């Protein structure tokens, strides 16, 4: 293991830029991974790990002892606590972080690699990186095959996105189609046999309300929603939802019935419910 003591070292400057600048992270195609478990997941996932950094204290030495056998071919770097702390984003550091490159694909490459894909999450203009990371993690938790990132959706290279996604960036395929019109992406999905469900307030209720506390009429829907062989769940911008073009290309609009006084749900909360419901219906 080598030691870096200067903040002007090129590798340290890459580490610092990746942790503090989404633009630099995207340019370098690297994400910051922090914490013993998450670094271990990155090392075991098969993605490219450029370097693993350890703090020069008891926590760092303990992390090195745990991970050294998993990262034989990876650059090991020890940092003085002063340099390590400038980069660390954890309240209580575990003494280890890494620079890793998640595998991102175009939609065409995704289907070449995953010809049997059945469930996808489609994100259009979801701008908060914490929401994007949470949704990636949720899609991973419920065994979705990939996440399609379209429009002005927050970059996966944003440190806040990767922090919220935790280790899921290394478990699930990320399809980057920011430069492709959402309509073209949806047309490709539909041509592949995907039923596209768009989350929208004007949609039909996903489930019947057990009790009409708000005295609103609830639509009756069949149990077949979200059970088709191939489905894509579409989520849009936090304030405006999906674009009109995206809504027009959806096969069905769905909503989560609410009997309380909240006008709407946060996109990450709504996405979690929809992804769970798709998983539950597939498993029954």
Coordinates of C-alpha atoms in Angstrom, one line a residue:
X1 CA 0.0 0.0 0.0
X2 CA 1.4 3.4 -1.0
X3 CA 0.8 6.7 0.8
X4 CA -0.3 10.0 -0.6
X5 CA 0.4 13.0 1.6
X6 CA -0.2 15.9 -0.8
X7 CA -3.5 17.4 -1.9
X8 CA -1.8 18.1 -5.3
X9 CA -1.3 14.5 -6.1
X10 CA -3.2 13.7 -9.4
X11 CA -5.0 10.7 -8.0
X12 CA -6.1 12.6 -4.9
X13 CA -7.3 15.5 -7.0
X14 CA -9.4 13.0 -9.0
X15 CA -10.8 11.7 -5.8
X16 CA -11.6 15.1 -4.5
X17 CA -13.2 16.3 -7.7
X18 CA -15.3 13.1 -8.0
X19 CA -16.6 13.7 -4.4
X20 CA -17.4 17.4 -4.8
X21 CA -18.2 18.0 -8.5
X22 CA -20.9 16.1 -10.4
X23 CA -19.5 17.5 -13.6
X24 CA -16.0 16.1 -12.9
X25 CA -17.5 12.8 -11.8
X26 CA -19.4 12.5 -15.1
X27 CA -16.4 13.5 -17.1
X28 CA -14.2 10.9 -15.4
X29 CA -17.1 8.3 -15.3
X30 CA -16.4 7.6 -11.7
X31 CA -18.4 7.5 -8.5
X32 CA -17.3 7.8 -4.9
X33 CA -18.0 4.7 -2.8
X34 CA -17.7 5.1 0.9
X35 CA -18.0 2.7 3.8
X36 CA -16.7 -0.9 4.3
X37 CA -19.8 -2.8 3.1
X38 CA -20.3 -0.6 0.0
X39 CA -16.6 -0.7 -1.0
X40 CA -16.7 -4.5 -0.5
X41 CA -19.8 -4.7 -2.8
X42 CA -18.0 -2.7 -5.5
X43 CA -15.0 -4.9 -5.3
X44 CA -17.1 -8.1 -5.5
X45 CA -19.4 -6.9 -8.3
X46 CA -16.9 -7.0 -11.1
X47 CA -17.0 -3.3 -12.0
X48 CA -13.8 -1.3 -12.5
X49 CA -12.4 0.0 -9.2
X50 CA -9.6 2.5 -9.9
X51 CA -8.4 2.8 -6.3
X52 CA -9.3 2.1 -2.7
X53 CA -8.3 4.7 -0.1
X54 CA -7.8 4.1 3.6
X55 CA -7.4 6.6 6.4
X56 CA -4.3 6.6 8.5
X57 CA -6.0 5.6 11.7
X58 CA -7.4 2.5 13.4
X59 CA -10.5 2.5 11.3
X60 CA -8.5 2.6 8.1
X61 CA -6.1 -0.1 9.2
X62 CA -9.0 -2.3 10.1
X63 CA -10.7 -1.8 6.8
X64 CA -7.5 -2.6 5.0
X65 CA -7.1 -5.9 6.8
X66 CA -10.7 -6.8 5.8
X67 CA -10.5 -5.8 2.1
X68 CA -6.9 -6.5 1.1
X69 CA -7.6 -10.0 -0.1
X70 CA -10.6 -8.8 -2.2
X71 CA -8.6 -6.1 -4.0
X72 CA -5.3 -7.7 -5.0
X73 CA -5.2 -6.0 -8.4
X74 CA -6.5 -2.6 -7.2
X75 CA -4.4 0.4 -6.2
X76 CA -4.3 0.7 -2.4
X77 CA -3.7 4.2 -1.0
X78 CA -3.3 5.4 2.5
X79 CA -4.3 9.0 3.2
X80 CA -3.6 11.2 6.2
X81 CA -6.7 11.8 8.2
X82 CA -6.7 15.4 7.2
X83 CA -6.9 14.6 3.5
X84 CA -9.3 11.7 4.0
X85 CA -11.7 13.9 6.0
X86 CA -11.9 16.5 3.2
X87 CA -13.4 14.0 0.9
X88 CA -15.5 11.8 3.3
X89 CA -19.2 12.5 3.4
X90 CA -20.0 10.2 6.3
X91 CA -20.7 11.6 9.8
X92 CA -18.8 8.7 11.2
X93 CA -16.1 7.5 8.9
X94 CA -15.3 3.8 8.5
X95 CA -11.9 4.6 7.2
X96 CA -12.3 3.4 3.6
X97 CA -13.6 4.8 0.3
X98 CA -13.0 4.0 -3.4
X99 CA -13.3 5.3 -6.9
X100 CA -15.4 3.0 -9.0
X101 CA -17.0 3.0 -12.5
X102 CA -20.5 1.5 -12.6
X103 CA -21.5 -0.2 -15.9
X104 CA -23.8 2.0 -17.9
X105 CA -25.4 1.0 -21.1
X106 CA -27.4 2.4 -24.0
X107 CA -30.8 0.9 -24.5
X108 CA -29.7 -1.2 -27.5
X109 CA -26.7 -2.6 -25.5
X110 CA -28.9 -3.3 -22.6
X111 CA -31.2 -5.6 -24.6
X112 CA -28.2 -7.3 -26.2
X113 CA -26.9 -8.1 -22.7
X114 CA -30.3 -8.7 -21.2
X115 CA -32.5 -10.2 -23.9
X116 CA -34.8 -11.7 -21.3
X117 CA -35.4 -8.5 -19.3
X118 CA -39.0 -8.3 -18.0
X119 CA -39.1 -5.3 -15.6
X120 CA -37.7 -1.8 -16.1
X121 CA -38.0 1.5 -14.3
X122 CA -38.1 4.5 -16.5
X123 CA -37.2 7.9 -15.1
X124 CA -37.9 11.2 -16.9
X125 CA -36.6 14.5 -15.6
X126 CA -36.4 13.3 -12.0
X127 CA -34.0 16.0 -10.8
X128 CA -33.3 15.4 -7.2
X129 CA -30.2 13.1 -7.0
X130 CA -31.4 11.7 -3.7
X131 CA -34.7 10.6 -5.3
X132 CA -32.9 9.0 -8.2
X133 CA -30.5 7.1 -6.0
X134 CA -33.4 5.9 -3.8
X135 CA -35.3 4.7 -6.8
X136 CA -32.3 2.8 -8.2
X137 CA -31.9 1.2 -4.8
X138 CA -35.6 0.3 -4.7
X139 CA -35.5 -1.2 -8.2
X140 CA -32.6 -3.3 -7.1
X141 CA -34.4 -4.4 -4.0
X142 CA -37.4 -5.6 -6.0
X143 CA -35.5 -7.4 -8.7
X144 CA -36.0 -5.1 -11.6
X145 CA -33.7 -5.7 -14.5
X146 CA -32.7 -2.1 -15.1
X147 CA -33.3 1.6 -14.7
X148 CA -33.6 3.8 -17.7
X149 CA -32.5 7.4 -17.1
X150 CA -34.0 9.9 -19.6
X151 CA -34.3 13.6 -20.1
X152 CA -32.8 15.9 -17.4
X153 CA -32.8 13.2 -14.7
X154 CA -30.1 13.7 -12.1
X155 CA -26.9 12.0 -13.1
X156 CA -25.8 8.8 -11.5
X157 CA -22.4 10.4 -11.3
X158 CA -23.7 12.9 -8.8
X159 CA -22.2 12.0 -5.4
X160 CA -25.6 12.4 -3.8
X161 CA -27.1 9.9 -6.3
X162 CA -24.5 7.3 -5.6
X163 CA -24.8 7.8 -1.9
X164 CA -28.5 7.3 -1.9
X165 CA -28.2 4.3 -4.2
X166 CA -25.6 2.8 -1.9
X167 CA -24.3 -0.5 -3.4
X168 CA -27.2 -0.8 -5.9
X169 CA -25.3 1.0 -8.6
X170 CA -23.2 -2.1 -8.9
X171 CA -26.1 -4.6 -8.9
X172 CA -28.5 -3.3 -11.5
X173 CA -28.0 -2.1 -15.0
X174 CA -28.3 1.7 -15.6
X175 CA -29.4 2.6 -19.1
X176 CA -28.4 6.2 -19.9
X177 CA -30.5 7.8 -22.6
X178 CA -30.5 11.5 -21.5
X179 CA -29.8 12.6 -25.1
X180 CA -32.5 10.5 -26.6
X181 CA -36.1 11.8 -26.7
X182 CA -38.2 10.0 -24.1
X183 CA -40.7 9.1 -26.8
X184 CA -38.1 7.2 -28.8
X185 CA -37.1 5.3 -25.7
X186 CA -40.7 4.4 -25.0
X187 CA -41.3 3.3 -28.6
X188 CA -38.3 1.0 -28.3
X189 CA -39.6 -0.5 -25.1
X190 CA -43.1 -1.0 -26.6
X191 CA -41.5 -2.6 -29.7
X192 CA -39.8 -5.1 -27.3
X193 CA -43.2 -6.0 -25.9
X194 CA -43.1 -3.9 -22.7
X195 CA -46.4 -2.6 -21.2
X196 CA -45.6 0.9 -20.1
X197 CA -47.4 2.1 -17.0
X198 CA -47.1 5.9 -16.2
X199 CA -47.7 7.2 -12.7
X200 CA -50.1 10.1 -13.0
X201 CA -52.7 11.7 -10.8
X202 CA -55.3 11.4 -13.6
X203 CA -54.7 7.6 -13.9
X204 CA -56.8 4.7 -12.8
X205 CA -56.4 3.5 -9.2
X206 CA -53.8 0.9 -8.7
X207 CA -56.0 -0.8 -6.0
X208 CA -59.4 -0.3 -4.6
X209 CA -59.6 1.8 -1.5
X210 CA -60.7 -0.3 1.5
X211 CA -62.6 2.7 2.9
X212 CA -63.7 5.8 1.2
X213 CA -62.8 8.3 3.9
X214 CA -62.6 11.2 1.6
X215 CA -66.0 10.5 0.0
X216 CA -64.4 10.3 -3.4
X217 CA -65.4 7.6 -5.9
X218 CA -62.7 5.0 -6.5
X219 CA -62.3 3.2 -9.8
X220 CA -62.6 -0.5 -9.9
X221 CA -59.5 -2.0 -11.6
X222 CA -58.7 -5.6 -12.4
X223 CA -55.9 -7.6 -10.8
X224 CA -54.1 -7.9 -14.1
X225 CA -52.4 -4.4 -13.8
X226 CA -48.7 -4.8 -13.5
X227 CA -48.8 -8.5 -14.2
X228 CA -47.9 -8.6 -17.9
X229 CA -44.8 -10.6 -18.8
X230 CA -42.8 -7.4 -19.5
X231 CA -43.6 -4.0 -17.8
X232 CA -42.0 -0.6 -17.5
X233 CA -43.0 1.7 -14.7
X234 CA -42.7 5.4 -15.7
X235 CA -42.0 8.2 -13.2
X236 CA -41.5 11.9 -13.9
X237 CA -40.4 15.2 -12.6
X238 CA -41.0 16.0 -8.9
X239 CA -43.1 19.0 -9.7
X240 CA -44.6 18.4 -13.1
X241 CA -44.7 14.7 -13.4
X242 CA -44.1 13.0 -16.8
X243 CA -44.1 15.1 -20.0
X244 CA -47.2 15.1 -22.2
X245 CA -45.3 13.2 -24.9
X246 CA -44.4 10.5 -22.4
X247 CA -47.9 10.2 -21.1
X248 CA -49.3 9.9 -24.6
X249 CA -47.0 7.0 -25.3
X250 CA -47.9 5.1 -22.1
X251 CA -50.1 2.1 -22.4
X252 CA -51.9 2.9 -19.1
X253 CA -51.9 5.7 -16.5
X254 CA -52.0 4.5 -12.9
X255 CA -52.4 6.4 -9.6
X256 CA -52.0 5.4 -6.0
X257 CA -55.3 6.1 -4.2
X258 CA -55.0 8.3 -1.2
X259 CA -57.7 9.0 1.4
X260 CA -55.8 11.6 3.4
X261 CA -55.3 15.3 2.7
X262 CA -51.9 15.1 1.1
X263 CA -52.1 16.3 -2.5
X264 CA -49.5 13.9 -3.8
X265 CA -46.6 11.7 -2.8
X266 CA -42.9 12.3 -3.2
X267 CA -41.7 10.6 -6.4
X268 CA -39.4 8.2 -4.5
X269 CA -42.3 7.2 -2.2
X270 CA -44.7 6.7 -5.1
X271 CA -42.1 4.7 -7.0
X272 CA -41.4 2.5 -4.0
X273 CA -45.1 1.7 -3.7
X274 CA -45.5 0.9 -7.4
X275 CA -42.3 -1.2 -7.6
X276 CA -43.3 -3.1 -4.5
X277 CA -46.8 -3.7 -5.9
X278 CA -45.4 -5.0 -9.2
X279 CA -43.1 -7.3 -7.3
X280 CA -46.0 -8.5 -5.0
X281 CA -48.3 -9.2 -7.9
X282 CA -45.6 -11.1 -9.8
X283 CA -44.9 -13.3 -6.8
X284 CA -48.4 -14.2 -5.9

